[in-house]
CSV table of C-alpha atoms and ligand atoms in Angstrom, one decimal:
chain,number,residue,atom,x,y,z
X,1,MET,CA,-97.1,40.4,110.2
X,2,GLU,CA,-97.6,37.6,107.6
X,3,ALA,CA,-98.6,34.1,108.6
X,4,LEU,CA,-95.6,31.9,109.1
X,5,PRO,CA,-95.1,29.1,106.6
X,6,THR,CA,-96.4,25.6,107.3
X,7,ASN,CA,-93.9,23.5,109.1
X,8,LEU,CA,-92.9,20.5,106.9
X,9,GLN,CA,-89.4,19.6,108.0
X,10,ARG,CA,-88.1,18.3,104.7
X,11,LEU,CA,-84.8,20.0,105.3
X,12,GLN,CA,-84.3,18.6,108.7
X,13,GLY,CA,-80.5,18.2,109.3
X,14,LYS,CA,-79.6,20.3,106.3
X,15,VAL,CA,-77.9,23.7,106.2
X,16,ALA,CA,-79.0,26.6,104.0
X,17,ILE,CA,-77.2,29.8,103.3
X,18,VAL,CA,-79.3,32.8,102.3
X,19,THR,CA,-77.3,35.8,101.1
X,20,GLY,CA,-79.0,39.1,102.0
X,21,GLY,CA,-81.2,37.2,104.5
X,22,SER,CA,-81.8,40.2,106.7
X,23,ARG,CA,-84.6,41.9,104.8
X,24,GLY,CA,-87.2,41.5,102.0
X,25,ILE,CA,-87.2,38.4,99.9
X,26,GLY,CA,-84.1,37.0,101.7
X,27,ARG,CA,-85.8,37.3,105.1
X,28,ALA,CA,-88.9,35.5,103.8
X,29,THR,CA,-86.7,32.8,102.3
X,30,ALA,CA,-84.8,32.3,105.6
X,31,LEU,CA,-88.2,31.8,107.4
X,32,ALA,CA,-89.5,29.5,104.6
X,33,LEU,CA,-86.4,27.2,104.8
X,34,ALA,CA,-86.5,27.2,108.6
X,35,ALA,CA,-90.1,25.9,108.3
X,36,GLU,CA,-88.6,23.0,106.5
X,37,GLY,CA,-86.3,22.4,109.5
X,38,ALA,CA,-83.1,23.7,107.9
X,39,LYS,CA,-80.4,25.4,109.9
X,40,VAL,CA,-80.3,28.8,108.3
X,41,VAL,CA,-77.3,31.1,107.7
X,42,VAL,CA,-78.7,34.7,107.6
X,43,ASN,CA,-76.0,36.6,105.7
X,44,TYR,CA,-76.2,40.4,105.7
X,45,ALA,CA,-74.0,43.4,104.7
X,46,SER,CA,-74.7,46.0,107.4
X,47,SER,CA,-78.2,45.5,109.0
X,48,ARG,CA,-77.1,43.5,112.0
X,49,GLU,CA,-80.3,44.2,113.9
X,50,SER,CA,-82.5,43.1,111.1
X,51,ALA,CA,-80.5,39.9,110.7
X,52,ASP,CA,-80.7,39.2,114.5
X,53,ARG,CA,-84.4,39.7,114.3
X,54,VAL,CA,-84.6,37.0,111.5
X,55,VAL,CA,-82.5,34.7,113.6
X,56,ALA,CA,-84.9,35.2,116.6
X,57,GLU,CA,-87.9,34.5,114.3
X,58,VAL,CA,-86.3,31.3,113.1
X,59,GLU,CA,-85.6,30.2,116.6
X,60,ALA,CA,-89.2,30.9,117.6
X,61,MET,CA,-90.2,28.4,114.9
X,62,GLY,CA,-88.0,25.8,116.6
X,63,SER,CA,-85.2,25.8,114.1
X,64,GLN,CA,-81.6,27.1,114.3
X,65,ALA,CA,-80.0,30.1,112.6
X,66,ILE,CA,-76.9,32.3,112.7
X,67,ALA,CA,-76.4,35.8,111.4
X,68,LEU,CA,-73.1,36.2,109.6
X,69,PRO,CA,-71.9,39.5,108.0
X,70,ALA,CA,-70.2,39.4,104.7
X,71,ASP,CA,-70.1,41.6,101.6
X,72,VAL,CA,-70.6,38.8,99.1
X,73,SER,CA,-69.2,40.8,96.3
X,74,LYS,CA,-65.7,40.2,97.9
X,75,ALA,CA,-64.0,36.9,97.4
X,76,ASP,CA,-62.2,36.9,100.7
X,77,GLN,CA,-65.4,37.7,102.7
X,78,VAL,CA,-67.3,34.9,100.8
X,79,ASP,CA,-64.6,32.4,101.7
X,80,GLU,CA,-64.7,33.5,105.3
X,81,LEU,CA,-68.5,33.2,105.4
X,82,VAL,CA,-68.4,29.7,103.9
X,83,ASN,CA,-65.5,28.6,106.2
X,84,ALA,CA,-67.5,29.9,109.3
X,85,VAL,CA,-70.5,27.9,108.2
X,86,MET,CA,-68.4,24.7,107.7
X,87,GLU,CA,-66.8,25.2,111.1
X,88,LYS,CA,-70.2,25.6,112.8
X,89,TRP,CA,-72.3,23.0,111.0
X,90,GLY,CA,-69.9,21.1,108.7
X,91,GLN,CA,-72.1,21.0,105.5
X,92,VAL,CA,-73.9,23.3,103.1
X,93,ASP,CA,-77.0,21.8,101.4
X,94,VAL,CA,-78.8,24.9,100.0
X,95,LEU,CA,-77.5,28.2,98.7
X,96,VAL,CA,-79.8,31.0,97.9
X,97,ASN,CA,-78.0,33.8,96.0
X,98,ASN,CA,-80.4,36.6,97.0
X,99,ALA,CA,-78.3,39.6,98.0
X,100,GLY,CA,-78.8,42.4,95.5
X,101,ILE,CA,-78.8,46.2,95.0
X,102,THR,CA,-80.0,48.7,92.5
X,103,ARG,CA,-78.3,51.9,91.3
X,104,ASP,CA,-80.9,53.1,88.8
X,105,THR,CA,-80.3,55.8,86.3
X,106,LEU,CA,-80.5,56.3,82.6
X,107,LEU,CA,-77.5,55.0,80.5
X,108,LEU,CA,-76.1,58.4,79.6
X,109,ARG,CA,-76.0,59.4,83.3
X,110,MET,CA,-74.7,56.1,84.6
X,111,LYS,CA,-71.3,56.4,86.2
X,112,PRO,CA,-68.9,53.5,85.9
X,113,GLU,CA,-69.1,53.1,89.7
X,114,ASP,CA,-73.0,52.7,89.4
X,115,TRP,CA,-72.3,50.0,86.8
X,116,GLN,CA,-69.6,48.3,88.7
X,117,ALA,CA,-71.3,48.2,92.1
X,118,VAL,CA,-74.3,46.4,90.7
X,119,ILE,CA,-72.3,44.0,88.6
X,120,ASP,CA,-70.0,43.2,91.5
X,121,LEU,CA,-72.8,42.2,93.9
X,122,ASN,CA,-75.6,41.0,91.7
X,123,LEU,CA,-73.4,39.0,89.3
X,124,THR,CA,-69.9,38.5,90.7
X,125,GLY,CA,-71.4,37.8,94.1
X,126,VAL,CA,-73.5,35.0,92.6
X,127,PHE,CA,-70.3,33.5,91.0
X,128,LEU,CA,-68.3,33.8,94.2
X,129,CYS,CA,-70.9,32.2,96.5
X,130,THR,CA,-71.7,29.5,94.0
X,131,ARG,CA,-68.1,28.6,93.4
X,132,ALA,CA,-67.3,28.4,97.2
X,133,VAL,CA,-70.4,26.3,98.0
X,134,SER,CA,-70.2,24.0,95.0
X,135,LYS,CA,-66.8,22.7,96.1
X,136,ILE,CA,-68.6,21.4,99.3
X,137,MET,CA,-71.7,20.2,97.4
X,138,LEU,CA,-69.5,18.3,94.9
X,139,LYS,CA,-68.0,16.3,97.7
X,140,GLN,CA,-71.4,15.8,99.3
X,141,ARG,CA,-72.8,14.8,95.9
X,142,SER,CA,-75.9,16.7,96.6
X,143,GLY,CA,-77.1,20.3,96.8
X,144,ARG,CA,-79.6,22.9,95.6
X,145,ILE,CA,-78.6,26.3,94.4
X,146,VAL,CA,-81.2,29.0,93.7
X,147,SER,CA,-80.2,32.5,92.4
X,148,ILE,CA,-82.5,35.4,92.2
X,149,THR,CA,-82.6,37.1,88.8
X,150,SER,CA,-85.4,39.5,87.7
X,151,VAL,CA,-87.8,40.2,84.9
X,152,ALA,CA,-85.5,43.2,84.2
X,153,GLY,CA,-82.9,40.6,83.1
X,154,GLN,CA,-85.4,39.0,80.7
X,155,MET,CA,-87.2,42.0,79.2
X,156,GLY,CA,-85.0,45.1,80.1
X,157,ASN,CA,-86.1,48.1,82.1
X,158,PRO,CA,-85.2,51.7,81.4
X,159,GLY,CA,-82.9,53.1,84.1
X,160,GLN,CA,-81.6,49.6,84.9
X,161,ALA,CA,-78.9,48.9,82.3
X,162,ASN,CA,-76.5,47.8,85.1
X,163,TYR,CA,-79.1,45.7,86.9
X,164,SER,CA,-80.6,44.1,83.8
X,165,ALA,CA,-77.1,43.2,82.6
X,166,ALA,CA,-76.3,41.6,85.9
X,167,LYS,CA,-79.6,39.7,86.2
X,168,ALA,CA,-79.3,38.5,82.5
X,169,GLY,CA,-75.8,37.3,83.4
X,170,VAL,CA,-77.2,35.3,86.3
X,171,ILE,CA,-79.5,33.5,83.9
X,172,GLY,CA,-76.5,32.4,81.6
X,173,PHE,CA,-74.5,31.6,84.7
X,174,THR,CA,-77.3,29.4,86.1
X,175,LYS,CA,-77.7,27.4,82.9
X,176,THR,CA,-73.9,26.8,82.6
X,177,VAL,CA,-73.4,25.8,86.2
X,178,ALA,CA,-76.5,23.6,86.1
X,179,LYS,CA,-74.8,21.6,83.3
X,180,GLU,CA,-71.5,21.5,85.1
X,181,LEU,CA,-72.9,20.2,88.4
X,182,ALA,CA,-75.7,18.0,87.1
X,183,THR,CA,-73.8,14.7,87.2
X,184,ARG,CA,-73.2,15.1,91.0
X,185,GLY,CA,-76.9,15.5,91.9
X,186,ILE,CA,-76.7,19.3,92.4
X,187,THR,CA,-79.5,21.4,90.9
X,188,VAL,CA,-79.0,25.0,89.9
X,189,ASN,CA,-82.0,27.2,89.1
X,190,ALA,CA,-83.0,30.9,89.0
X,191,VAL,CA,-86.1,32.6,90.2
X,192,ALA,CA,-87.2,35.8,88.4
X,193,PRO,CA,-89.5,38.0,90.5
X,194,GLY,CA,-91.4,40.9,89.0
X,195,PHE,CA,-92.3,43.8,91.3
X,196,ILE,CA,-92.2,42.6,95.0
X,197,THR,CA,-93.0,44.8,98.0
X,198,THR,CA,-89.6,45.3,99.7
X,199,ASP,CA,-87.3,48.1,100.6
X,200,MET,CA,-85.8,47.8,97.1
X,201,THR,CA,-89.1,48.9,95.5
X,202,ALA,CA,-90.3,51.3,98.2
X,203,ASP,CA,-89.5,54.3,96.1
X,204,VAL,CA,-90.9,52.9,92.8
X,205,LYS,CA,-94.2,54.5,91.9
X,206,ALA,CA,-96.8,51.8,91.5
X,207,GLU,CA,-99.3,53.7,89.2
X,208,GLY,CA,-97.2,53.4,86.0
X,209,ILE,CA,-96.3,49.8,86.7
X,210,LEU,CA,-99.6,48.0,87.6
X,211,GLN,CA,-100.9,48.2,84.0
X,212,PHE,CA,-98.0,45.8,83.0
X,213,ILE,CA,-98.8,43.3,85.7
X,214,PRO,CA,-101.7,41.0,84.6
X,215,LEU,CA,-102.6,40.1,88.2
X,216,GLY,CA,-102.8,43.8,89.0
X,217,ARG,CA,-100.7,44.0,92.1
X,218,TYR,CA,-97.2,43.8,93.5
X,219,GLY,CA,-96.0,40.4,94.8
X,220,LYS,CA,-95.2,39.6,98.4
X,221,PRO,CA,-91.8,38.4,99.5
X,222,GLU,CA,-93.4,35.2,100.8
X,223,GLU,CA,-94.7,34.5,97.3
X,224,VAL,CA,-91.1,34.4,96.0
X,225,ALA,CA,-89.9,32.5,99.0
X,226,GLY,CA,-92.6,29.8,98.3
X,227,LEU,CA,-91.0,28.9,95.0
X,228,ILE,CA,-87.5,29.0,96.4
X,229,ARG,CA,-88.7,26.7,99.2
X,230,PHE,CA,-90.1,24.3,96.6
X,231,LEU,CA,-86.8,24.3,94.6
X,232,ALA,CA,-84.7,23.8,97.7
X,233,ALA,CA,-86.8,21.3,99.7
X,234,ASP,CA,-89.3,19.4,97.6
X,235,PRO,CA,-88.3,16.0,96.4
X,236,ALA,CA,-90.2,16.7,93.2
X,237,ALA,CA,-87.7,19.5,92.4
X,238,ALA,CA,-84.8,17.0,92.2
X,239,TYR,CA,-85.5,16.7,88.4
X,240,ILE,CA,-85.6,20.5,87.8
X,241,THR,CA,-82.3,22.2,86.9
X,242,GLY,CA,-81.1,25.0,84.7
X,243,GLN,CA,-84.5,26.7,84.7
X,244,VAL,CA,-85.6,30.2,85.2
X,245,MET,CA,-89.0,30.4,86.9
X,246,ASN,CA,-91.0,33.6,87.2
X,247,VAL,CA,-92.9,34.9,90.2
X,248,ASP,CA,-94.2,38.1,88.6
X,249,GLY,CA,-98.0,38.2,88.4
X,250,GLY,CA,-97.8,37.3,84.7
X,251,MET,CA,-95.5,40.1,83.5
X,252,VAL,CA,-93.3,37.7,81.5
X,253,MET,CA,-95.0,34.9,79.6
X,254,ALA,CA,-92.4,32.9,77.6
M,301,LIG,P1,-83.8,44.4,99.9
M,301,LIG,O1,-85.1,44.4,100.6
M,301,LIG,O2,-83.2,45.7,99.5
M,301,LIG,O3,-82.7,43.5,100.6
M,301,LIG,C1,-81.5,43.4,100.1
M,301,LIG,C2,-80.7,42.4,100.9
M,301,LIG,O4,-79.4,42.3,100.3
M,301,LIG,C3,-80.5,42.8,102.4
M,301,LIG,O5,-80.6,41.7,103.2
M,301,LIG,C4,-79.1,43.4,102.3
M,301,LIG,O6,-78.4,43.3,103.6
M,301,LIG,C5,-78.4,42.5,101.4
M,301,LIG,N1,-77.2,43.0,100.8
M,301,LIG,C6,-77.0,44.2,100.2
M,301,LIG,N2,-75.7,44.4,99.8
M,301,LIG,C7,-75.1,43.2,100.2
M,301,LIG,C8,-73.7,42.8,100.1
M,301,LIG,N3,-72.8,43.5,99.5
M,301,LIG,N4,-73.4,41.5,100.6
M,301,LIG,C9,-74.4,40.8,101.3
M,301,LIG,N5,-75.7,41.2,101.4
M,301,LIG,C10,-76.0,42.4,100.8
M,301,LIG,O7,-84.0,43.6,98.5
M,301,LIG,P2,-85.1,42.6,98.0
M,301,LIG,O8,-86.1,43.4,97.2
M,301,LIG,O9,-85.5,41.6,99.0
M,301,LIG,O10,-84.3,41.8,96.8
M,301,LIG,C11,-83.7,40.5,97.0
M,301,LIG,C12,-83.2,40.0,95.7
M,301,LIG,O11,-84.4,39.9,94.8
M,301,LIG,C13,-82.2,40.9,95.0
M,301,LIG,O12,-81.3,40.1,94.3
M,301,LIG,C14,-83.1,41.7,94.0
M,301,LIG,O13,-82.3,42.1,92.9
M,301,LIG,C15,-84.1,40.6,93.6
M,301,LIG,N6,-85.3,41.1,93.0
M,301,LIG,C16,-86.1,42.0,93.8
M,301,LIG,C17,-87.3,42.4,93.2
M,301,LIG,C18,-88.2,43.3,94.0
M,301,LIG,O14,-89.2,43.8,93.3
M,301,LIG,N7,-88.0,43.6,95.2
M,301,LIG,C19,-87.6,42.1,91.9
M,301,LIG,C20,-86.8,41.3,91.2
M,301,LIG,C21,-85.6,40.8,91.8
M,301,LIG,P3,-78.4,44.5,104.7
M,301,LIG,O15,-79.8,44.4,105.3
M,301,LIG,O16,-77.3,44.3,105.6
M,301,LIG,O17,-78.3,45.8,103.9
């Protein structure tokens, strides 16, 4: 088990929603935000036990968390999720749009349902959650929104036309929403991981990939969570909006 993040409490009294917080990068993010004192909403789709484990880990750190199921590609479920958070804690200060899936196959073999499922969650889900939460943040006149994109959305990746399109869409969406919400003190940024060791990459063969990673290894979920934590909690991040920041071992150098 990795070392738990240093406890700084800069989000004491704040509420953070992490979509797909039950596993991988989302789990590491939930723990990192809890280390800042945030009350954390651990959203999940089906892994109730994993989500409950994250809640227990957060509680062991002395913070509060709740596991809430919702398929964030569905508007009614997103609204229910956000309403449940408002009923329980009455505010939303941080949204991390992390939930994502892959349905990899080459273009000619890609079925419309492979395309649609990935667009629905990885792009439409980001729109739905951001829209629901921004209404609250606009009233609060503060908030931090971080969406997870990917190097695949920046440079393309064979077998991932659906995923790359969705992740590139997240980048355009982030820049537009950052401009729309800036006057109310809400920042909107995207984090672009490279290859990170999670269930999502468990079947990807490392041999062919490591040569494209200057640092020569996969990243850890905690390394992505560290940047999300900075964007969500650090006072210095208040002047950063509309940006795409990579955590990719040097794969993409703009
Ligand atoms: P992961 O380990 O496969 O975890 C995916 C998470 O998303 C799980 O918590 C899962 O919940 C949740 N989820 C799936 N479908 C959902 C839905 N319809 N509604 C709500 N939650 C849903 O993935 P990961 O590797 O941590 O990836 C997290 C994010 O980083 C994704 O957006 C991914 O595209 C992005 N990313 C990952 C990498 C990488 O190398 N791993 C690289 C670039 C970008 P359940 O546990 O309930 O299934």
